[in-house]
Amino acid sequence: MKQTILKSINEQINAEFYSSYLYLSMSAWANNKGYKGIAHWLEIQAKEEHAHAMKFYMYVQERNEKPVFSKIDEPASDWNGIIDLYEAVYTHEQKITDLINNLYSLAHDEKDHATGTFLQWFINEQVEEEAQLADILQKLE
Ligand code: FEO
């Protein structure tokens, strides 16, 4: 695996763990405000993000490389209500979509077709996640 790809995947592992951390922080906020259903939904999202990080982690090892971890940023811990929170989730997912797309472009440029194929799952997942969030936001508004 080319070092440029490995470096970007390691960064993606960090981004997915950060997503998990962020959604768990949001879940704690929602639970504290008494929004139990939303807290539960966010807890499930946090677990899914952890699973995304693990998919990258396993893939790097399948390619006989070693994943390298870096510091996970501190997530926000307060939001101005449910719409503000869901807008933050939506914006965050759009950022993740950009990262996945950049990684896919890099895999293409480096002719790493295995990584390109691996990333297809994430490309589809982001379409689903963004659609779900747009739907939730529309209902909330
Ligand atoms: Fe790992 Fe919600 O994207």
Coordinates of N, CA, C and O and ligand atoms in Angstrom, one line a residue:
M1 N 0.8 -1.2 0.0 CA 0.0 0.0 0.0 C 0.9 1.3 0.0 O 1.9 1.3 0.8
K2 N 0.5 2.2 -0.8 CA 1.3 3.5 -0.9 C 1.2 4.2 0.4 O 0.1 4.2 1.0
Q3 N 2.2 4.9 0.8 CA 2.2 5.6 2.1 C 1.2 6.7 2.1 O 0.6 7.1 3.2
T4 N 0.9 7.4 1.0 CA -0.1 8.4 0.9 C -1.4 7.9 1.3 O -2.2 8.5 2.0
I5 N -1.7 6.7 0.8 CA -3.0 6.0 1.1 C -3.1 5.6 2.6 O -4.1 5.9 3.2
L6 N -2.0 5.0 3.0 CA -2.0 4.6 4.4 C -2.2 5.8 5.4 O -3.0 5.7 6.3
K7 N -1.5 6.9 5.1 CA -1.6 8.1 5.9 C -3.1 8.6 5.9 O -3.6 8.9 7.0
S8 N -3.7 8.6 4.8 CA -5.1 9.1 4.7 C -6.1 8.2 5.4 O -7.0 8.6 6.0
I9 N -5.8 6.9 5.3 CA -6.7 5.9 6.0 C -6.5 6.0 7.5 O -7.5 6.0 8.2
N10 N -5.3 6.2 7.9 CA -5.1 6.4 9.4 C -5.8 7.7 9.8 O -6.4 7.7 10.9
E11 N -5.8 8.7 9.0 CA -6.6 9.9 9.4 C -8.1 9.6 9.4 O -8.8 10.2 10.2
Q12 N -8.5 8.8 8.5 CA -9.9 8.4 8.4 C -10.3 7.6 9.7 O -11.4 7.8 10.2
I13 N -9.5 6.8 10.1 CA -9.7 6.0 11.4 C -10.0 7.0 12.5 O -10.9 6.9 13.3
N14 N -9.1 8.0 12.6 CA -9.3 9.1 13.6 C -10.6 9.8 13.4 O -11.3 10.0 14.4
A15 N -10.9 10.1 12.2 CA -12.2 10.9 11.9 C -13.4 10.0 12.3 O -14.4 10.6 12.8
E16 N -13.4 8.7 12.1 CA -14.5 7.9 12.5 C -14.6 7.7 14.0 O -15.7 7.8 14.5
F17 N -13.4 7.6 14.6 CA -13.5 7.5 16.1 C -14.0 8.9 16.7 O -14.7 8.9 17.7
Y18 N -13.5 10.0 16.0 CA -14.0 11.3 16.5 C -15.5 11.4 16.3 O -16.2 11.9 17.2
S19 N -16.1 10.9 15.2 CA -17.5 10.9 15.0 C -18.2 10.1 16.1 O -19.2 10.6 16.6
S20 N -17.7 9.0 16.5 CA -18.2 8.2 17.5 C -18.2 9.0 18.9 O -19.2 9.0 19.6
Y21 N -17.1 9.6 19.1 CA -17.0 10.4 20.3 C -18.0 11.6 20.3 O -18.6 11.9 21.3
L22 N -18.1 12.2 19.2 CA -19.0 13.4 19.0 C -20.5 12.9 19.3 O -21.2 13.6 20.0
Y23 N -20.9 11.8 18.7 CA -22.3 11.4 18.8 C -22.5 10.9 20.2 O -23.7 11.0 20.7
L24 N -21.5 10.3 20.9 CA -21.7 9.9 22.3 C -21.9 11.1 23.2 O -22.7 11.2 24.1
S25 N -21.1 12.2 22.9 CA -21.2 13.4 23.6 C -22.6 14.0 23.4 O -23.3 14.5 24.3
M26 N -23.1 13.9 22.1 CA -24.5 14.4 21.8 C -25.5 13.6 22.6 O -26.5 14.1 23.1
S27 N -25.3 12.3 22.6 CA -26.2 11.4 23.3 C -26.3 11.8 24.8 O -27.4 11.8 25.4
A28 N -25.1 12.1 25.4 CA -25.1 12.4 26.8 C -25.9 13.7 27.0 O -26.6 13.9 28.0
W29 N -25.7 14.7 26.1 CA -26.4 15.9 26.1 C -28.0 15.7 26.1 O -28.7 16.2 26.9
A30 N -28.4 14.9 25.1 CA -29.8 14.6 24.9 C -30.4 13.9 26.1 O -31.5 14.2 26.6
N31 N -29.6 12.9 26.7 CA -30.1 12.2 27.8 C -30.3 13.1 29.0 O -31.3 13.1 29.7
N32 N -29.3 14.0 29.2 CA -29.4 15.0 30.3 C -30.6 15.9 30.2 O -31.1 16.4 31.2
K33 N -31.0 16.2 28.9 CA -32.1 17.1 28.7 C -33.5 16.4 28.8 O -34.5 16.9 28.6
G34 N -33.4 15.0 28.9 CA -34.6 14.2 29.0 C -35.1 13.7 27.6 O -36.2 13.1 27.5
Y35 N -34.3 13.9 26.5 CA -34.7 13.5 25.2 C -34.2 12.0 25.1 O -33.2 11.8 24.4
K36 N -34.9 11.1 25.7 CA -34.4 9.7 25.8 C -34.3 9.0 24.4 O -33.3 8.3 24.2
G37 N -35.3 9.2 23.6 CA -35.3 8.6 22.3 C -34.1 9.1 21.4 O -33.5 8.3 20.8
I38 N -33.9 10.4 21.5 CA -32.8 11.0 20.7 C -31.5 10.5 21.2 O -30.6 10.2 20.5
A39 N -31.4 10.4 22.5 CA -30.2 9.9 23.2 C -29.9 8.5 22.7 O -28.7 8.2 22.4
H40 N -30.9 7.7 22.6 CA -30.7 6.3 22.2 C -30.3 6.2 20.7 O -29.4 5.5 20.4
W41 N -30.9 7.1 19.9 CA -30.6 7.1 18.5 C -29.1 7.5 18.3 O -28.3 6.9 17.5
L42 N -28.7 8.5 19.1 CA -27.3 9.0 19.0 C -26.3 7.9 19.5 O -25.2 7.8 19.0
E43 N -26.7 7.2 20.5 CA -25.8 6.1 21.0 C -25.6 5.0 19.9 O -24.5 4.5 19.8
I44 N -26.7 4.7 19.2 CA -26.6 3.8 18.1 C -25.6 4.3 17.0 O -24.8 3.6 16.5
Q45 N -25.8 5.7 16.7 CA -24.9 6.3 15.7 C -23.4 6.2 16.2 O -22.5 5.9 15.4
A46 N -23.2 6.4 17.5 CA -21.8 6.3 18.0 C -21.3 4.9 17.8 O -20.1 4.8 17.4
K47 N -22.1 3.9 18.1 CA -21.6 2.5 17.9 C -21.3 2.3 16.4 O -20.4 1.6 16.0
E48 N -22.2 2.8 15.5 CA -21.9 2.6 14.1 C -20.6 3.3 13.6 O -19.9 2.7 12.8
E49 N -20.3 4.4 14.2 CA -19.1 5.1 13.8 C -17.9 4.3 14.3 O -16.8 4.3 13.6
H50 N -18.0 3.8 15.5 CA -17.0 2.9 16.0 C -16.7 1.7 15.0 O -15.6 1.4 14.7
A51 N -17.8 1.2 14.6 CA -17.7 0.0 13.6 C -17.1 0.5 12.3 O -16.3 -0.3 11.7
H52 N -17.4 1.8 11.9 CA -16.7 2.3 10.7 C -15.2 2.4 10.8 O -14.4 2.0 10.0
A53 N -14.8 2.9 12.0 CA -13.3 3.0 12.3 C -12.7 1.6 12.3 O -11.6 1.4 11.7
M54 N -13.4 0.6 12.8 CA -12.9 -0.8 12.8 C -12.8 -1.4 11.4 O -11.9 -2.2 11.2
K55 N -13.7 -1.0 10.6 CA -13.6 -1.5 9.2 C -12.3 -1.0 8.5 O -11.6 -1.8 7.9
F56 N -12.0 0.2 8.7 CA -10.7 0.8 8.2 C -9.5 0.1 8.9 O -8.5 -0.3 8.2
Y57 N -9.6 -0.1 10.2 CA -8.6 -0.7 11.0 C -8.3 -2.1 10.4 O -7.1 -2.5 10.2
M58 N -9.4 -2.9 10.2 CA -9.2 -4.2 9.7 C -8.6 -4.2 8.3 O -7.8 -5.1 7.9
Y59 N -9.1 -3.3 7.5 CA -8.7 -3.2 6.1 C -7.2 -3.0 6.0 O -6.5 -3.6 5.2
V60 N -6.7 -2.0 6.8 CA -5.2 -1.7 6.8 C -4.4 -3.0 7.1 O -3.4 -3.3 6.4
Q61 N -4.9 -3.8 8.0 CA -4.2 -5.0 8.4 C -4.3 -6.1 7.3 O -3.3 -6.8 7.1
E62 N -5.5 -6.1 6.7 CA -5.6 -7.1 5.6 C -4.6 -6.8 4.5 O -4.2 -7.7 3.7
R63 N -4.2 -5.5 4.4 CA -3.2 -5.1 3.4 C -1.8 -5.2 3.9 O -0.9 -4.6 3.3
N64 N -1.7 -5.9 5.0 CA -0.3 -6.1 5.6 C 0.4 -4.8 6.1 O 1.6 -4.7 5.9
E65 N -0.4 -3.9 6.5 CA 0.1 -2.6 7.1 C -0.3 -2.5 8.5 O -1.2 -3.2 9.0
K66 N 0.3 -1.5 9.2 CA -0.1 -1.3 10.6 C -0.9 0.0 10.8 O -0.3 1.1 10.4
P67 N -2.1 0.0 11.3 CA -2.8 1.2 11.6 C -2.1 2.0 12.7 O -1.5 1.4 13.6
V68 N -2.0 3.3 12.5 CA -1.4 4.2 13.5 C -2.5 5.2 14.0 O -3.1 5.8 13.2
F69 N -2.6 5.3 15.3 CA -3.6 6.1 15.9 C -3.0 7.5 16.3 O -1.8 7.6 16.6
S70 N -3.9 8.5 16.2 CA -3.5 9.8 16.7 C -4.5 10.4 17.7 O -5.6 9.8 17.8
K71 N -4.2 11.5 18.3 CA -5.1 12.1 19.3 C -6.5 12.4 18.8 O -6.6 12.9 17.7
I72 N -7.5 12.0 19.5 CA -8.9 12.3 19.1 C -9.3 13.7 19.7 O -9.1 13.9 20.9
D73 N -9.7 14.6 18.9 CA -10.1 15.9 19.4 C -11.3 15.8 20.4 O -12.1 14.9 20.3
E74 N -11.4 16.8 21.2 CA -12.5 16.9 22.2 C -13.7 17.3 21.4 O -13.7 18.4 20.8
P75 N -14.8 16.6 21.6 CA -16.1 17.0 20.9 C -16.8 18.1 21.7 O -16.5 18.3 22.9
A76 N -17.7 18.8 21.0 CA -18.5 19.8 21.7 C -19.4 19.1 22.7 O -19.5 17.9 22.6
S77 N -19.9 19.8 23.7 CA -20.7 19.1 24.7 C -22.1 19.9 24.9 O -22.8 19.4 25.8
D78 N -22.3 20.9 24.2 CA -23.6 21.7 24.4 C -24.1 22.1 23.0 O -23.4 22.5 22.1
W79 N -25.4 22.1 22.9 CA -26.1 22.5 21.7 C -27.3 23.4 22.1 O -27.9 23.2 23.2
N80 N -27.8 24.2 21.1 CA -28.9 25.1 21.4 C -30.2 24.5 21.0 O -31.0 25.0 20.2
G81 N -30.4 23.3 21.5 CA -31.7 22.6 21.1 C -31.5 21.5 20.1 O -30.4 21.3 19.6
I82 N -32.6 20.8 19.8 CA -32.6 19.6 19.0 C -32.2 19.9 17.5 O -31.5 19.2 16.9
I83 N -32.8 21.0 17.0 CA -32.5 21.3 15.6 C -31.1 21.7 15.5 O -30.4 21.2 14.5
D84 N -30.5 22.5 16.4 CA -29.1 22.8 16.3 C -28.2 21.6 16.4 O -27.3 21.4 15.6
L85 N -28.6 20.6 17.2 CA -27.9 19.4 17.3 C -27.9 18.6 16.0 O -26.9 18.2 15.5
Y86 N -29.1 18.4 15.4 CA -29.2 17.7 14.2 C -28.5 18.4 13.0 O -28.0 17.7 12.1
E87 N -28.6 19.7 13.0 CA -27.8 20.4 12.0 C -26.3 20.2 12.1 O -25.6 20.0 11.1
A88 N -25.9 20.1 13.4 CA -24.4 19.8 13.6 C -24.1 18.3 13.1 O -23.0 18.1 12.5
V89 N -25.0 17.4 13.3 CA -24.8 16.0 12.8 C -24.7 16.0 11.3 O -23.8 15.5 10.7
Y90 N -25.7 16.8 10.7 CA -25.7 16.8 9.2 C -24.5 17.4 8.6 O -23.8 16.9 7.7
T91 N -24.0 18.5 9.2 CA -22.8 19.2 8.7 C -21.6 18.3 8.9 O -20.8 18.2 8.0
H92 N -21.6 17.6 10.0 CA -20.5 16.7 10.3 C -20.4 15.6 9.3 O -19.4 15.2 8.7
E93 N -21.6 15.0 9.0 CA -21.6 13.9 8.0 C -21.2 14.4 6.6 O -20.6 13.6 5.8
Q94 N -21.6 15.6 6.3 CA -21.2 16.2 5.0 C -19.7 16.3 4.9 O -19.1 16.0 3.8
K95 N -19.1 16.6 6.0 CA -17.6 16.7 6.1 C -17.0 15.3 5.9 O -16.0 15.1 5.2
I96 N -17.6 14.3 6.5 CA -17.1 12.9 6.4 C -17.3 12.5 5.0 O -16.4 11.8 4.4
T97 N -18.4 12.8 4.3 CA -18.5 12.5 2.9 C -17.4 13.1 2.1 O -16.8 12.4 1.2
D98 N -17.0 14.3 2.3 CA -15.9 14.9 1.6 C -14.6 14.1 1.8 O -13.9 13.9 0.9
L99 N -14.4 13.7 3.1 CA -13.2 13.0 3.4 C -13.1 11.7 2.6 O -12.1 11.3 2.0
I100 N -14.3 11.0 2.6 CA -14.4 9.7 1.9 C -14.2 9.9 0.4 O -13.4 9.1 -0.3
N101 N -14.8 10.9 -0.2 CA -14.6 11.2 -1.6 C -13.2 11.6 -1.9 O -12.6 11.1 -3.0
N102 N -12.5 12.3 -1.1 CA -11.1 12.6 -1.3 C -10.2 11.4 -1.3 O -9.3 11.2 -2.1
L103 N -10.6 10.5 -0.3 CA -9.8 9.2 -0.2 C -10.0 8.4 -1.5 O -9.1 7.8 -2.0
Y104 N -11.2 8.4 -2.0 CA -11.6 7.6 -3.2 C -10.8 8.2 -4.4 O -10.2 7.4 -5.2
S105 N -10.7 9.5 -4.5 CA -10.0 10.2 -5.5 C -8.5 9.8 -5.5 O -7.8 9.6 -6.5
L106 N -8.0 9.8 -4.2 CA -6.6 9.5 -4.0 C -6.3 8.1 -4.4 O -5.3 7.8 -5.1
A107 N -7.2 7.2 -4.1 CA -7.0 5.7 -4.4 C -7.0 5.6 -6.0 O -6.2 4.8 -6.5
H108 N -7.9 6.4 -6.6 CA -7.9 6.3 -8.1 C -6.6 6.9 -8.7 O -6.0 6.2 -9.5
D109 N -6.2 8.0 -8.1 CA -4.9 8.6 -8.7 C -3.7 7.7 -8.4 O -2.8 7.6 -9.3
E110 N -3.7 7.0 -7.3 CA -2.6 6.1 -7.0 C -2.8 4.7 -7.6 O -2.0 3.8 -7.4
K111 N -3.9 4.5 -8.4 CA -4.2 3.2 -9.0 C -4.3 2.1 -8.0 O -4.0 0.9 -8.2
D112 N -4.8 2.5 -6.8 CA -5.0 1.4 -5.7 C -6.5 1.0 -5.8 O -7.4 1.5 -5.1
H113 N -6.8 0.1 -6.7 CA -8.2 -0.3 -7.0 C -8.8 -1.1 -5.9 O -10.0 -1.0 -5.7
A114 N -8.0 -1.8 -5.1 CA -8.5 -2.5 -4.0 C -9.1 -1.5 -3.0 O -10.2 -1.8 -2.4
T115 N -8.4 -0.5 -2.7 CA -8.9 0.5 -1.8 C -10.1 1.2 -2.4 O -11.1 1.5 -1.6
G116 N -10.1 1.5 -3.6 CA -11.3 2.1 -4.3 C -12.5 1.2 -4.1 O -13.6 1.7 -3.7
T117 N -12.4 -0.1 -4.3 CA -13.5 -1.1 -4.1 C -13.9 -1.1 -2.7 O -15.1 -1.1 -2.4
F118 N -12.9 -1.1 -1.8 CA -13.3 -1.1 -0.3 C -14.1 0.1 0.1 O -15.0 0.1 0.9
L119 N -13.7 1.3 -0.5 CA -14.4 2.5 -0.2 C -15.8 2.6 -0.7 O -16.6 3.5 -0.2
Q120 N -16.2 1.8 -1.7 CA -17.5 1.8 -2.3 C -18.6 1.7 -1.2 O -19.6 2.4 -1.2
W121 N -18.4 0.8 -0.2 CA -19.3 0.7 0.9 C -19.6 2.0 1.6 O -20.7 2.4 1.9
F122 N -18.5 2.7 1.9 CA -18.6 4.0 2.6 C -19.3 5.0 1.8 O -20.0 5.9 2.3
I123 N -19.0 5.0 0.5 CA -19.7 6.0 -0.4 C -21.2 5.8 -0.3 O -22.0 6.8 -0.1
N124 N -21.6 4.5 -0.4 CA -23.1 4.2 -0.3 C -23.6 4.6 1.1 O -24.7 5.1 1.2
E125 N -22.9 4.3 2.1 CA -23.3 4.6 3.5 C -23.5 6.1 3.7 O -24.4 6.5 4.4
Q126 N -22.6 6.9 3.1 CA -22.7 8.3 3.3 C -24.0 8.9 2.6 O -24.7 9.8 3.1
V127 N -24.3 8.3 1.5 CA -25.6 8.7 0.8 C -26.8 8.4 1.7 O -27.6 9.3 1.9
E128 N -26.8 7.2 2.3 CA -27.8 6.8 3.2 C -27.9 7.7 4.4 O -29.0 8.2 4.8
E129 N -26.8 8.0 5.0 CA -26.7 8.8 6.2 C -27.2 10.2 6.0 O -28.0 10.8 6.7
E130 N -26.7 10.8 4.9 CA -27.1 12.2 4.6 C -28.6 12.3 4.3 O -29.3 13.2 4.7
A131 N -29.1 11.3 3.6 CA -30.6 11.2 3.2 C -31.4 11.1 4.5 O -32.4 11.8 4.7
Q132 N -31.0 10.3 5.4 CA -31.7 10.1 6.7 C -31.7 11.4 7.5 O -32.7 11.8 8.1
L133 N -30.5 12.1 7.5 CA -30.5 13.3 8.3 C -31.3 14.4 7.7 O -31.9 15.2 8.4
A134 N -31.3 14.5 6.4 CA -32.1 15.5 5.7 C -33.6 15.3 6.0 O -34.3 16.2 6.3
D135 N -34.0 14.0 6.1 CA -35.3 13.6 6.4 C -35.7 14.0 7.8 O -36.8 14.6 8.1
I136 N -34.8 13.7 8.7 CA -35.1 14.0 10.2 C -35.2 15.5 10.3 O -36.1 16.0 11.0
L137 N -34.3 16.3 9.7 CA -34.3 17.7 9.9 C -35.6 18.3 9.3 O -36.1 19.2 9.9
Q138 N -36.0 17.8 8.2 CA -37.2 18.3 7.6 C -38.4 18.1 8.5 O -39.2 19.0 8.7
K139 N -38.5 16.9 9.1 CA -39.5 16.6 10.0 C -39.5 17.5 11.3 O -40.5 18.0 11.7
L140 N -38.3 17.7 11.8 CA -38.1 18.5 13.0 C -38.5 20.0 12.7 O -39.2 20.6 13.5
E141 N -38.2 20.5 11.5 CA -38.5 21.9 11.2 C -39.9 22.0 10.9 O -40.5 23.1 11.2
Ligands
FEO1 FE1 -18.7 7.0 9.5 FE2 -21.5 8.6 9.8 O1 -20.0 8.2 8.8

